[in-house]
JSON list of C-alpha atoms in Angstrom, two decimals:
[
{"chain": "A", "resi": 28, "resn": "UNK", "atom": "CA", "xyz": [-113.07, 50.21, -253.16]},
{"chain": "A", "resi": 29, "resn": "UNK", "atom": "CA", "xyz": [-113.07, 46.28, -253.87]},
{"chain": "A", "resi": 30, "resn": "UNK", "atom": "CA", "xyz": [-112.28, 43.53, -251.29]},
{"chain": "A", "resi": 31, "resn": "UNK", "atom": "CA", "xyz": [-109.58, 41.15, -252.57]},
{"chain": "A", "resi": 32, "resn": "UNK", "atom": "CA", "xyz": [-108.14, 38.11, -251.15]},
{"chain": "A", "resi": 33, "resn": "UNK", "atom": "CA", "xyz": [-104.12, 37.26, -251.92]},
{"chain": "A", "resi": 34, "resn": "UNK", "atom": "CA", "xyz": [-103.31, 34.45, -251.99]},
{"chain": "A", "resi": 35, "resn": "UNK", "atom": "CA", "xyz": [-99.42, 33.93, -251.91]},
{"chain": "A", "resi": 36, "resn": "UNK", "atom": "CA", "xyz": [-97.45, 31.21, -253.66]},
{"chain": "A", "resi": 37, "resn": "UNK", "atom": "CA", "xyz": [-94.59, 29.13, -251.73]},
{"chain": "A", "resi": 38, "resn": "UNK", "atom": "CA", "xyz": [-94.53, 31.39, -248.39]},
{"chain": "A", "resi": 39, "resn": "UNK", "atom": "CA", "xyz": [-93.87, 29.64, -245.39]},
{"chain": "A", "resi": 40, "resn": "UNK", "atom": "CA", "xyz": [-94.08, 26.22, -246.25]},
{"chain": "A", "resi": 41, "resn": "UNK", "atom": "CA", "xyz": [-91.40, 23.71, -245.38]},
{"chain": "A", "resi": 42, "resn": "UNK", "atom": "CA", "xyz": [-89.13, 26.54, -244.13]},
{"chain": "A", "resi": 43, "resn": "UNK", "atom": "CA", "xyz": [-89.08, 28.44, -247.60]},
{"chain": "A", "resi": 44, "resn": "UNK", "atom": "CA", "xyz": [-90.27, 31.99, -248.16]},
{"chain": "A", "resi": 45, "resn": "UNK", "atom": "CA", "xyz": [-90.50, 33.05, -244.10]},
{"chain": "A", "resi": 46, "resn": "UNK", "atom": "CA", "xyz": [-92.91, 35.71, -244.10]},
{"chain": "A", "resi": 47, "resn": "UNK", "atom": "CA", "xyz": [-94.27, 36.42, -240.60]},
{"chain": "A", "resi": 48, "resn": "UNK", "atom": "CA", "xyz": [-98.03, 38.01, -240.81]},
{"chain": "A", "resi": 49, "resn": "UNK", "atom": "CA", "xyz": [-97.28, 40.26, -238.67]},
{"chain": "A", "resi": 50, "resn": "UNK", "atom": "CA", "xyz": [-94.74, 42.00, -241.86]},
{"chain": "A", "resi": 51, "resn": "UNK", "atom": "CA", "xyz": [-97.05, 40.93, -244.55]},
{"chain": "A", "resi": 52, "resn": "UNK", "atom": "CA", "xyz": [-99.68, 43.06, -242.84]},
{"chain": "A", "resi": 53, "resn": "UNK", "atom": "CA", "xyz": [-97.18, 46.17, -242.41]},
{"chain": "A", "resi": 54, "resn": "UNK", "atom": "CA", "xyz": [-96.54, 45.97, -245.98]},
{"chain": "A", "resi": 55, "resn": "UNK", "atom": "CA", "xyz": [-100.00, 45.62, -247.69]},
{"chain": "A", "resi": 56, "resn": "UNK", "atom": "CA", "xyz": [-101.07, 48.82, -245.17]},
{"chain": "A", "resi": 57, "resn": "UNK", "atom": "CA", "xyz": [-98.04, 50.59, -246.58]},
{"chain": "A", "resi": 58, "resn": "UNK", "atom": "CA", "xyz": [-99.30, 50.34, -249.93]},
{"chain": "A", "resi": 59, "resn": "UNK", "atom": "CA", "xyz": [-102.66, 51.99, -249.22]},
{"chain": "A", "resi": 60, "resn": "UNK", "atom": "CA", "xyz": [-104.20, 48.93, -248.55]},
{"chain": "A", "resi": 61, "resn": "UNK", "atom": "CA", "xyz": [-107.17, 49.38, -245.99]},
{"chain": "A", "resi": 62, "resn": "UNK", "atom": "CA", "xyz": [-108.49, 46.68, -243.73]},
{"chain": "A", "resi": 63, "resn": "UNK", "atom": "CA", "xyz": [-105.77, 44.56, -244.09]},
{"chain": "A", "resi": 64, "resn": "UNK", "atom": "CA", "xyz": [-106.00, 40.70, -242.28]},
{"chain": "A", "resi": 65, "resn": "UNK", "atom": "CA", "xyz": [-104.03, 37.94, -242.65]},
{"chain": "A", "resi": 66, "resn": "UNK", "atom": "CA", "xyz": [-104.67, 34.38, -241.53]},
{"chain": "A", "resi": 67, "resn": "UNK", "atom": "CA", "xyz": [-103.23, 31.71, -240.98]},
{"chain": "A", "resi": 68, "resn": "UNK", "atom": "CA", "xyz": [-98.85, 31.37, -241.51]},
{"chain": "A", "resi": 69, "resn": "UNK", "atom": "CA", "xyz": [-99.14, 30.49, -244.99]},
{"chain": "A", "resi": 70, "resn": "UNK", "atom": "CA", "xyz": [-99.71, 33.83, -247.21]},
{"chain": "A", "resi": 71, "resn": "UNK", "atom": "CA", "xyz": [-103.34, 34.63, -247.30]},
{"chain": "A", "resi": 72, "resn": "UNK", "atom": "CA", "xyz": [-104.36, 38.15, -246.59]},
{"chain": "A", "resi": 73, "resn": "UNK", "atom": "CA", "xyz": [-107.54, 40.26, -247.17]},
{"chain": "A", "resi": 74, "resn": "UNK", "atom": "CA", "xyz": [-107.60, 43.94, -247.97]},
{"chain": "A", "resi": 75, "resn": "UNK", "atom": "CA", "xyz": [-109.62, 46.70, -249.69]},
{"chain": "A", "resi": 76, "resn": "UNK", "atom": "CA", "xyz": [-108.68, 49.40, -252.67]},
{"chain": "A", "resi": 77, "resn": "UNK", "atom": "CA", "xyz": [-109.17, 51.31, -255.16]},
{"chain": "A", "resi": 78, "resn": "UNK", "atom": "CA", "xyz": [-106.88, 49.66, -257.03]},
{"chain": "A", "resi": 79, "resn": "UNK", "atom": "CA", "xyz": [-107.80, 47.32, -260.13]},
{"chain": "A", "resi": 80, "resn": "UNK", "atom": "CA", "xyz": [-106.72, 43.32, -259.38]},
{"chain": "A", "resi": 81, "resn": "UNK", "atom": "CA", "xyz": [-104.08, 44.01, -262.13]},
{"chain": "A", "resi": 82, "resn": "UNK", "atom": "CA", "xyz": [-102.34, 47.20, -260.21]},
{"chain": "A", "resi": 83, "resn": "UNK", "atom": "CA", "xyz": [-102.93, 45.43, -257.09]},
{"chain": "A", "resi": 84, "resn": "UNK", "atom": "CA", "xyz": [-101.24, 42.33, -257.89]},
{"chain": "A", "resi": 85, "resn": "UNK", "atom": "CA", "xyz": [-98.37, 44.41, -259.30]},
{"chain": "A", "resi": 86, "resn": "UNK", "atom": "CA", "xyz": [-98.03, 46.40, -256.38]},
{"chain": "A", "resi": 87, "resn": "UNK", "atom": "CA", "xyz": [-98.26, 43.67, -254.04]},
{"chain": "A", "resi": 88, "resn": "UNK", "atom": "CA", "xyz": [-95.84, 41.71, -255.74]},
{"chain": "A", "resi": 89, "resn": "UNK", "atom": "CA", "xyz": [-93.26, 44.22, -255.97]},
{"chain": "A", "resi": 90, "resn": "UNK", "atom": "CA", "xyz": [-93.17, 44.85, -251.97]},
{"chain": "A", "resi": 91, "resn": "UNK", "atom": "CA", "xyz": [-93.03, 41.19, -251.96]},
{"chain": "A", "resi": 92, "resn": "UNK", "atom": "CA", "xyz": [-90.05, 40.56, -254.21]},
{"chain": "A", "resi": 93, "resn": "UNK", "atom": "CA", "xyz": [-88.09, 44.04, -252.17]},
{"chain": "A", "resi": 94, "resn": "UNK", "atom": "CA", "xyz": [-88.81, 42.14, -249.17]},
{"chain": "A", "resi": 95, "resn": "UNK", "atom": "CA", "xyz": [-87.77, 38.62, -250.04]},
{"chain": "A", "resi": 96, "resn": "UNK", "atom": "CA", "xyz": [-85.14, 39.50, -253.00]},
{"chain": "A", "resi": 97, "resn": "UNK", "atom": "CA", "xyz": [-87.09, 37.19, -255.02]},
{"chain": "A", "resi": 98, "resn": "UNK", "atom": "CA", "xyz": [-90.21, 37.05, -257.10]},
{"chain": "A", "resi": 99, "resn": "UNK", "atom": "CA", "xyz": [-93.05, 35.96, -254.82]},
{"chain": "A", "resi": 100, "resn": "UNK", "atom": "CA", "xyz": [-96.40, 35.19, -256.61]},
{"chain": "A", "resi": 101, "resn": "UNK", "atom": "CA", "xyz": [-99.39, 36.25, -255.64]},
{"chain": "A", "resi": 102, "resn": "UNK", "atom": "CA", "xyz": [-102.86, 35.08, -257.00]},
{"chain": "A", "resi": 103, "resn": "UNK", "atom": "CA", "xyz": [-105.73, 37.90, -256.42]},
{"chain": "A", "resi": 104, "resn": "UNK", "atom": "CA", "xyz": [-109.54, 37.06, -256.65]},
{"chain": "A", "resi": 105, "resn": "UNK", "atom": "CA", "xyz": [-112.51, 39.25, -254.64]},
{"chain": "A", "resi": 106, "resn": "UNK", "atom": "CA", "xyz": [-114.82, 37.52, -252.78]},
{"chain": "A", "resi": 107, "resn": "UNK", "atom": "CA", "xyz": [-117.18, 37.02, -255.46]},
{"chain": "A", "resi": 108, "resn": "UNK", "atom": "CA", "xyz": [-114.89, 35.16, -257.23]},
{"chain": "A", "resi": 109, "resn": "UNK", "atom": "CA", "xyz": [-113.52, 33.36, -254.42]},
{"chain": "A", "resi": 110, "resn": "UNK", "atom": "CA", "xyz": [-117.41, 32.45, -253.96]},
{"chain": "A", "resi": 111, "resn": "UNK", "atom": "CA", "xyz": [-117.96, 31.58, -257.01]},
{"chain": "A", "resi": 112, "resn": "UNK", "atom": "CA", "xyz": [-115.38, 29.17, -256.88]},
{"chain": "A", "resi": 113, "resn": "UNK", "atom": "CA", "xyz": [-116.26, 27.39, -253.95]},
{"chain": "A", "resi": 114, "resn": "UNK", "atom": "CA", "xyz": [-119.94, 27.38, -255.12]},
{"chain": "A", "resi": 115, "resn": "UNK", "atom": "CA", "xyz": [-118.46, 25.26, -258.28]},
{"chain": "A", "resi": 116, "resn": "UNK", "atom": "CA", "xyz": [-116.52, 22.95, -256.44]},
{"chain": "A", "resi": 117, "resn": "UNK", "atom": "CA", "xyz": [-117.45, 19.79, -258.26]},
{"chain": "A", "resi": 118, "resn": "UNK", "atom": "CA", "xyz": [-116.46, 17.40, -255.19]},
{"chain": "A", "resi": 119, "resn": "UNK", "atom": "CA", "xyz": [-118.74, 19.67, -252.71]},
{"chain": "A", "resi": 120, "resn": "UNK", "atom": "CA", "xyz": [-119.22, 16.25, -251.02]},
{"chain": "A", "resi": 121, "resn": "UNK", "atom": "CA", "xyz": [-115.49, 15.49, -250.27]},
{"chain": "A", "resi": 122, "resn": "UNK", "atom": "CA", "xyz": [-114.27, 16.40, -246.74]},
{"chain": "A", "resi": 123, "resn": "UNK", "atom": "CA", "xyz": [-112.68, 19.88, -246.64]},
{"chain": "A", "resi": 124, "resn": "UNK", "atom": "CA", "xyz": [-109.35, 19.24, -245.66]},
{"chain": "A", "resi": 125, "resn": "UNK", "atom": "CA", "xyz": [-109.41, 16.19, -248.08]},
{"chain": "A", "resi": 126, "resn": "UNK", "atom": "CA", "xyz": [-110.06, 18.76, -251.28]},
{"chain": "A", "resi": 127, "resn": "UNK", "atom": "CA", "xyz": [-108.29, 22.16, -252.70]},
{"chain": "A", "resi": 128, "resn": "UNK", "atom": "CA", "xyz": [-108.55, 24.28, -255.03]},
{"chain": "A", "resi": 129, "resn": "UNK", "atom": "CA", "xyz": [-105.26, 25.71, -256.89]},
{"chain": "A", "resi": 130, "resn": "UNK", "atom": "CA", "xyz": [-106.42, 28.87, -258.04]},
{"chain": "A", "resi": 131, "resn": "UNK", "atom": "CA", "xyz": [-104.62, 30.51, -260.96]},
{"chain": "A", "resi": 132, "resn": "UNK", "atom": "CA", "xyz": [-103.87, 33.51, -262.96]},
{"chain": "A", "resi": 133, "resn": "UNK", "atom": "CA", "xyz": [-105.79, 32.59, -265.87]},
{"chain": "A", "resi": 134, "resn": "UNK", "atom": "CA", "xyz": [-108.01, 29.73, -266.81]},
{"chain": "A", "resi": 135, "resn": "UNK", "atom": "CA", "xyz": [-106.33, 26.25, -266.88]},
{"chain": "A", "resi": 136, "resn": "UNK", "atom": "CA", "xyz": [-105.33, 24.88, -270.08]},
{"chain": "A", "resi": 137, "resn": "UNK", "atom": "CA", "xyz": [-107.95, 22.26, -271.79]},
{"chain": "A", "resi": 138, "resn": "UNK", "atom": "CA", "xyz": [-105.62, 19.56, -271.83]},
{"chain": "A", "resi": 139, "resn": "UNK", "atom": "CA", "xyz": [-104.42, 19.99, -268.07]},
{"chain": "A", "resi": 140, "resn": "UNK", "atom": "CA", "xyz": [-105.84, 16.59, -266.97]},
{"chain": "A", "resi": 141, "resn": "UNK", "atom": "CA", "xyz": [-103.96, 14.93, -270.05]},
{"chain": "A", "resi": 142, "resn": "UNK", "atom": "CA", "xyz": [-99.91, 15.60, -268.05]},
{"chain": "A", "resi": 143, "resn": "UNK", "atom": "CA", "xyz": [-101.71, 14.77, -264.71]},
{"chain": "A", "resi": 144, "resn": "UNK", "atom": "CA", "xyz": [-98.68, 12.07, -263.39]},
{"chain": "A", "resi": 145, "resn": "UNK", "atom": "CA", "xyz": [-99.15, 9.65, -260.30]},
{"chain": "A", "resi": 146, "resn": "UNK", "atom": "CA", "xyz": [-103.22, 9.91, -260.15]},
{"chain": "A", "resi": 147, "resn": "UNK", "atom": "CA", "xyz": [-103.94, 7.59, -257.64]},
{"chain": "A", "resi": 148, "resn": "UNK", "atom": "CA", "xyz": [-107.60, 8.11, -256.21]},
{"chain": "A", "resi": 149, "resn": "UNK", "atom": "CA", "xyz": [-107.70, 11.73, -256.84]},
{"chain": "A", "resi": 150, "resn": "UNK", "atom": "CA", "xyz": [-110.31, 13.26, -258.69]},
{"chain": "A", "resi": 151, "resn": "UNK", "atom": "CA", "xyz": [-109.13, 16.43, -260.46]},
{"chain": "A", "resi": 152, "resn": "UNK", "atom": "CA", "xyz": [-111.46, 19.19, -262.45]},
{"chain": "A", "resi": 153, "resn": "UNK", "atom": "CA", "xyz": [-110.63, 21.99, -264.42]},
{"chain": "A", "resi": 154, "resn": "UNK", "atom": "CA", "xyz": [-112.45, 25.33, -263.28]},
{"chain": "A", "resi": 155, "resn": "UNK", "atom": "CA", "xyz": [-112.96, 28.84, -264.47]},
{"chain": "A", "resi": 156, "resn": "UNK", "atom": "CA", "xyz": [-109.56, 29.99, -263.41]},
{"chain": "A", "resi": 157, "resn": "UNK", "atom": "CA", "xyz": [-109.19, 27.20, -260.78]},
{"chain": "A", "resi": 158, "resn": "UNK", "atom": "CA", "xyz": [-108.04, 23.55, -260.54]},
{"chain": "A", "resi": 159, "resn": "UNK", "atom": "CA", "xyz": [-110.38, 21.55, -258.25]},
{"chain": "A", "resi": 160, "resn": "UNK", "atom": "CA", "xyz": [-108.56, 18.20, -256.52]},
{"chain": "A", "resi": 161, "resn": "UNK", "atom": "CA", "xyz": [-110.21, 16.24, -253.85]},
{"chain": "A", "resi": 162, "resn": "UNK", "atom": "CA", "xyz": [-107.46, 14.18, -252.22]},
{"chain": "A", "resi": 163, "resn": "UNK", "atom": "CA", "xyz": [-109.75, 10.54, -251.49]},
{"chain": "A", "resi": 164, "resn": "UNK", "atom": "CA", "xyz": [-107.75, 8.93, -248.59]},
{"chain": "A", "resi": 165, "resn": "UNK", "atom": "CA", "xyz": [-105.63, 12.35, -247.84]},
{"chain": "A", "resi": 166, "resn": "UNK", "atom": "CA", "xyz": [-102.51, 14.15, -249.20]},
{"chain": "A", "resi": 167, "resn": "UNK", "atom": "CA", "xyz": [-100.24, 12.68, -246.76]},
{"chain": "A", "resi": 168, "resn": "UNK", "atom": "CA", "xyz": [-98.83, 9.83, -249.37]},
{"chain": "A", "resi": 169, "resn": "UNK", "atom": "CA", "xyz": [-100.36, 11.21, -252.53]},
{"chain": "A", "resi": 170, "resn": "UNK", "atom": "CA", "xyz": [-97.41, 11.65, -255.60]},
{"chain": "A", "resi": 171, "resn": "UNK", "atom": "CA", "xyz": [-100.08, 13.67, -257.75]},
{"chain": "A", "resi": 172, "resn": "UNK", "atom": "CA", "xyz": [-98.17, 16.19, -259.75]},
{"chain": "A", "resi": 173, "resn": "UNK", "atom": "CA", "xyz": [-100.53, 18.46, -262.05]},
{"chain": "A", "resi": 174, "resn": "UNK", "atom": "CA", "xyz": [-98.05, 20.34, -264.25]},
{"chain": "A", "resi": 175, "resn": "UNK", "atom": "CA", "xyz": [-100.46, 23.15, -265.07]},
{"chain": "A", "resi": 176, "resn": "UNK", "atom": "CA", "xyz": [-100.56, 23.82, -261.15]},
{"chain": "A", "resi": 177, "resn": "UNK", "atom": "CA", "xyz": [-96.82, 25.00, -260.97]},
{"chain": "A", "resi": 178, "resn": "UNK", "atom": "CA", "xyz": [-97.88, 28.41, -261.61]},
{"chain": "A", "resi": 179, "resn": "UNK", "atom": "CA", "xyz": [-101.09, 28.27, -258.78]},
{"chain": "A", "resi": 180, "resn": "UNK", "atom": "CA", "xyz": [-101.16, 28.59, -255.02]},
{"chain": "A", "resi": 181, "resn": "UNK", "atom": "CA", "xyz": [-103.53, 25.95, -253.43]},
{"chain": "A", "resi": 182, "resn": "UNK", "atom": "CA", "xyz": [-105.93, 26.16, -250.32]},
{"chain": "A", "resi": 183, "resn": "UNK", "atom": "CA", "xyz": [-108.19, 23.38, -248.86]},
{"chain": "A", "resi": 184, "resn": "UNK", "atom": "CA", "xyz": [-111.99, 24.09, -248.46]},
{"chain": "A", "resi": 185, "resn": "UNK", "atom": "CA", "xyz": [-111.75, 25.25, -245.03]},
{"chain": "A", "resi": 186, "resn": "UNK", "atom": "CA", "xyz": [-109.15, 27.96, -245.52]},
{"chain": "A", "resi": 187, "resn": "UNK", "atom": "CA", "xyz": [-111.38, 29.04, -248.49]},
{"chain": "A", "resi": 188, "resn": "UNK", "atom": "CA", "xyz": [-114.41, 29.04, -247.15]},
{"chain": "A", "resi": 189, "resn": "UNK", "atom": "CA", "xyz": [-112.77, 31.32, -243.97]},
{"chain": "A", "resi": 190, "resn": "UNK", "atom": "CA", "xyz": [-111.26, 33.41, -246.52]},
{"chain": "A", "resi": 191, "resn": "UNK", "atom": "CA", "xyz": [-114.49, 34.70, -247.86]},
{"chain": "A", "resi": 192, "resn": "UNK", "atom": "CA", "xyz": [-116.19, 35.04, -244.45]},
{"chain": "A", "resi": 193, "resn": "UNK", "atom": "CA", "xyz": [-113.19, 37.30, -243.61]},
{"chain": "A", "resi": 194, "resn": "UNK", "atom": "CA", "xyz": [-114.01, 39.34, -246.90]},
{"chain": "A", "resi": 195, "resn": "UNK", "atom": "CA", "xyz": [-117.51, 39.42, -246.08]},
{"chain": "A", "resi": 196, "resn": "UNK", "atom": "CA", "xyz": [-116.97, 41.31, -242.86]},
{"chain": "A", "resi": 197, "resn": "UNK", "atom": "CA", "xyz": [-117.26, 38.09, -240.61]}
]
């Protein structure tokens, strides 16, 4: 059995993709997941199986697009991973609400910083399957577009760092 945390992509923000928890939980359990917790409204939920990240992505995303009648990403790391990522963060000094990482299926492209449009103070880095962006006076009037985030899901450091103390048992 491995621990994975979902991340999901576009659910419940600015009043697209309404998933209540409470039916994202339902449906993870129905699929043999075990230990199944969600937090927060925005698509983040923890589980165990036997499954391989591959067949448990599949599977996941498959209730998801029966439930919303429309593909609904999901991005899958365990907690090592999700560790491993944090433990990288290049901007480890940045406040945590001011920073996120936009985690990916696969590792961004070298020349992902090259299309970055409407850099203002940000500071982006490229990680192992992960795009790190620290947000220097906050996202609330930032027009950064990274073009090799469209396929990622993004969470700030807090939500990550609860994330893996959820997966950890905490």
């Amino acid at each position: 059995m491995c621990t994975y945390i979902a991340l999901l992509r576009a659910v419940n923000v600015g009043g697209t993709g309404k998933l209540p928890m409470a039916d994202l939980r339902a449906m993870c359990e129905a699929l043999g997941f075990q230990d199944v917790r969600t937090y927060i409204a925005s698509g983040n939920v923890v589980f165990r199986t036997g499954l391989s990240e591959a067949k448990a992505k599949a599977a996941l995303e498959d209730a998801l697009r029966d439930y919303a009648g429309k593909p609904v990403g999901a991005v899958l790391r365990t907690a090592q991973d999700m560790a491993a990522a944090l433990a990288a963060n290049p901007f480890a000094d940045a406040a945590p609400n001011r920073a996120v990482l936009i985690f990916l299926d696969a590792p961004p492209p070298a020349d992902a910083l090259d299309a970055v449009k409407h850099r203002k103070d940000e500071q982006i880095a490229l990680g192992a399957r992960e795009i790190y962006v620290h947000y220097g006076e906050g996202m609330a009037d930032s027009r950064l577009v990274v073009p090799a985030a469209k396929a990622g899901t993004a969470r700030n450091l807090n939500t990550v760092a609860k994330l893996i103390e959820m997966a950890a048992g905490r």
